[in-house]
Amino acid sequence: MKSWASVAIPPLQKTFRVPPLRIFDTAAQEISEVEVKSLYRMYVCGITPYDATHLGHANTYLAFDLLHRYLLATGAKVHFVENITDIDDPLLERAKRDEIDWQDLATSQIDLFRSDMVALHILPPAHYIGAVDAIPLVITAISVLDAADSVYKVESDLYFKVHSDAKFGSRSHLPQDQMLKIFSERGGDPDRAGKQDPLDALLWLAQRPDEPGWESKYGIGRPGWHIECCAIALNYLDIDPASATSIDFQGGGSDLIFPHHEMSAAQAKLMNGKEFASHYVHAGMIGLDGEKMSKSKGNLVFVSQLLREGIDAMVIRTALLRHHYRSDHMWHNSEIDEARIFLDELRLCLSREDVAPTDRTIEAVVAALSEDLNTPAALSALLNWMNATNHGESGGSAGELSRAIDALLGIAI
Ligand code: ZN
């Protein structure tokens, strides 16, 4: 799958110290320091291509873009891979409802997603991999799990024995009743007859009438969602045999903590013996009118719609940055106006000949981001600098601050 256009990142002045990142890890349930490395491996779960790109999506990919940019600012390289679930039940259901071809729906939504990512200045993944293209990898992954005696059949479908992984549940920390409830709400089938454990995860779904299927040694069918991400991540992130974990960061929205990330991590653990990720990082949910923004509720605000209304993509980005990436929050239309006022003022201040000192401001932005990507604190530091500039303070470099804002926050001035 074609990725999207690269985004240029201006260099930071070498004199600025960029401390190791501290970030909240869902598995550890605390903020922990990220090991200093020269190369990080990051996997972020992509969309299922229908209803792209609403602000909840944008918030998630923005969070991992900030993480990506911070790691680059430390001088490290980042190997970033993202998937796109271009075959799954919700896509087929939507195509059927709208009486369109599921492939046409997927193609149009993937194109829209790419253009939204470019507009929002989200750094692209090195590999952007579709589930359909990954089917051979999925089949290989299922074979490895099968050899470890972690696979069984229910009729013609294949399931993964979740308790093959002794650490199953350790990334999401949910009691059994909650796991069952959420599993059922998010596409799982705890009540299916023939399953050994209600939480066992679908690996391969045999072809159903009027649905697409692909040839495999397990019969014609299509992959389960969790094994798709596990197979793509382990294949495309060039796992270091010497490392204790397969990858550094597994990312996604907090609605993926369970079952998706727990299942992928359990499967990956069985495949190579390593804990899947050093850090499980999750972005909060955005709501509208008192409810979570979601496809099922139909209360979505789309990035493309805001762009069509003439709203500057950097204003949308700034509006999202005003909230901490982990916070669940409600979206209000006034946020666009507030972000526009902030960004207009910032641009005006940066266009002045004399500006307030900038070194301390850049240090404050870096310090804020180093502590769990605290963007509200970073924007506060910029606001203080704008006030100082408006009060006539001088001696700073607008160009240097402008480049730092672009490199770290992704706001092109
Ligand atoms: Zn995933």
PDB file of C-alpha atoms in Angstrom, residues 18-23 33-43 67-81 126 236-238 246-249 278-279:
ATOM      1  CA  VAL A  18      16.442  16.875  24.529  1.00  0.00           C
ATOM      2  CA  PRO A  19      15.970  14.666  27.611  1.00  0.00           C
ATOM      3  CA  PRO A  20      14.818  11.045  27.427  1.00  0.00           C
ATOM      4  CA  LEU A  21      11.085  10.802  26.861  1.00  0.00           C
ATOM      5  CA  ARG A  22       8.843   9.789  29.743  1.00  0.00           C
ATOM      6  CA  ILE A  23       5.537   8.331  28.613  1.00  0.00           C
ATOM      7  CA  GLU A  33      11.258   6.607  30.997  1.00  0.00           C
ATOM      8  CA  VAL A  34      11.981   5.401  27.489  1.00  0.00           C
ATOM      9  CA  GLU A  35      15.400   3.806  27.102  1.00  0.00           C
ATOM     10  CA  VAL A  36      17.808   5.965  25.110  1.00  0.00           C
ATOM     11  CA  LYS A  37      18.393   4.232  21.764  1.00  0.00           C
ATOM     12  CA  SER A  38      19.617   5.089  18.298  1.00  0.00           C
ATOM     13  CA  LEU A  39      16.678   3.309  16.630  1.00  0.00           C
ATOM     14  CA  TYR A  40      13.100   2.881  17.785  1.00  0.00           C
ATOM     15  CA  ARG A  41      10.484   0.571  16.319  1.00  0.00           C
ATOM     16  CA  MET A  42       6.934   1.927  16.402  1.00  0.00           C
ATOM     17  CA  TYR A  43       3.751   0.233  15.247  1.00  0.00           C
ATOM     18  CA  LEU A  67       5.990  10.802  19.839  1.00  0.00           C
ATOM     19  CA  HIS A  68       7.708  10.234  16.488  1.00  0.00           C
ATOM     20  CA  ARG A  69       8.908  13.842  16.298  1.00  0.00           C
ATOM     21  CA  TYR A  70      10.199  13.799  19.874  1.00  0.00           C
ATOM     22  CA  LEU A  71      12.218  10.628  19.271  1.00  0.00           C
ATOM     23  CA  LEU A  72      13.698  12.182  16.110  1.00  0.00           C
ATOM     24  CA  ALA A  73      14.623  15.273  18.123  1.00  0.00           C
ATOM     25  CA  THR A  74      16.677  13.072  20.468  1.00  0.00           C
ATOM     26  CA  GLY A  75      18.787  12.213  17.411  1.00  0.00           C
ATOM     27  CA  ALA A  76      17.371   8.708  17.007  1.00  0.00           C
ATOM     28  CA  LYS A  77      15.900   7.071  13.932  1.00  0.00           C
ATOM     29  CA  VAL A  78      12.309   5.830  14.059  1.00  0.00           C
ATOM     30  CA  HIS A  79      11.146   2.823  12.096  1.00  0.00           C
ATOM     31  CA  PHE A  80       7.403   3.417  11.860  1.00  0.00           C
ATOM     32  CA  VAL A  81       4.902   0.930  10.454  1.00  0.00           C
ATOM     33  CA  ALA A 126       7.928   3.665   6.188  1.00  0.00           C
ATOM     34  CA  TYR A 236       8.047  -5.160   8.773  1.00  0.00           C
ATOM     35  CA  LEU A 237       9.769  -3.863  11.904  1.00  0.00           C
ATOM     36  CA  ASP A 238      12.932  -5.989  11.508  1.00  0.00           C
ATOM     37  CA  SER A 246       9.905  -7.131  19.700  1.00  0.00           C
ATOM     38  CA  ILE A 247       9.164  -3.437  19.287  1.00  0.00           C
ATOM     39  CA  ASP A 248       9.460  -0.240  21.323  1.00  0.00           C
ATOM     40  CA  PHE A 249       5.977   1.214  20.912  1.00  0.00           C
ATOM     41  CA  SER A 278       8.338  -2.086  25.554  1.00  0.00           C
ATOM     42  CA  HIS A 279       5.623   0.562  25.791  1.00  0.00           C
TER      43      HIS A 279
END
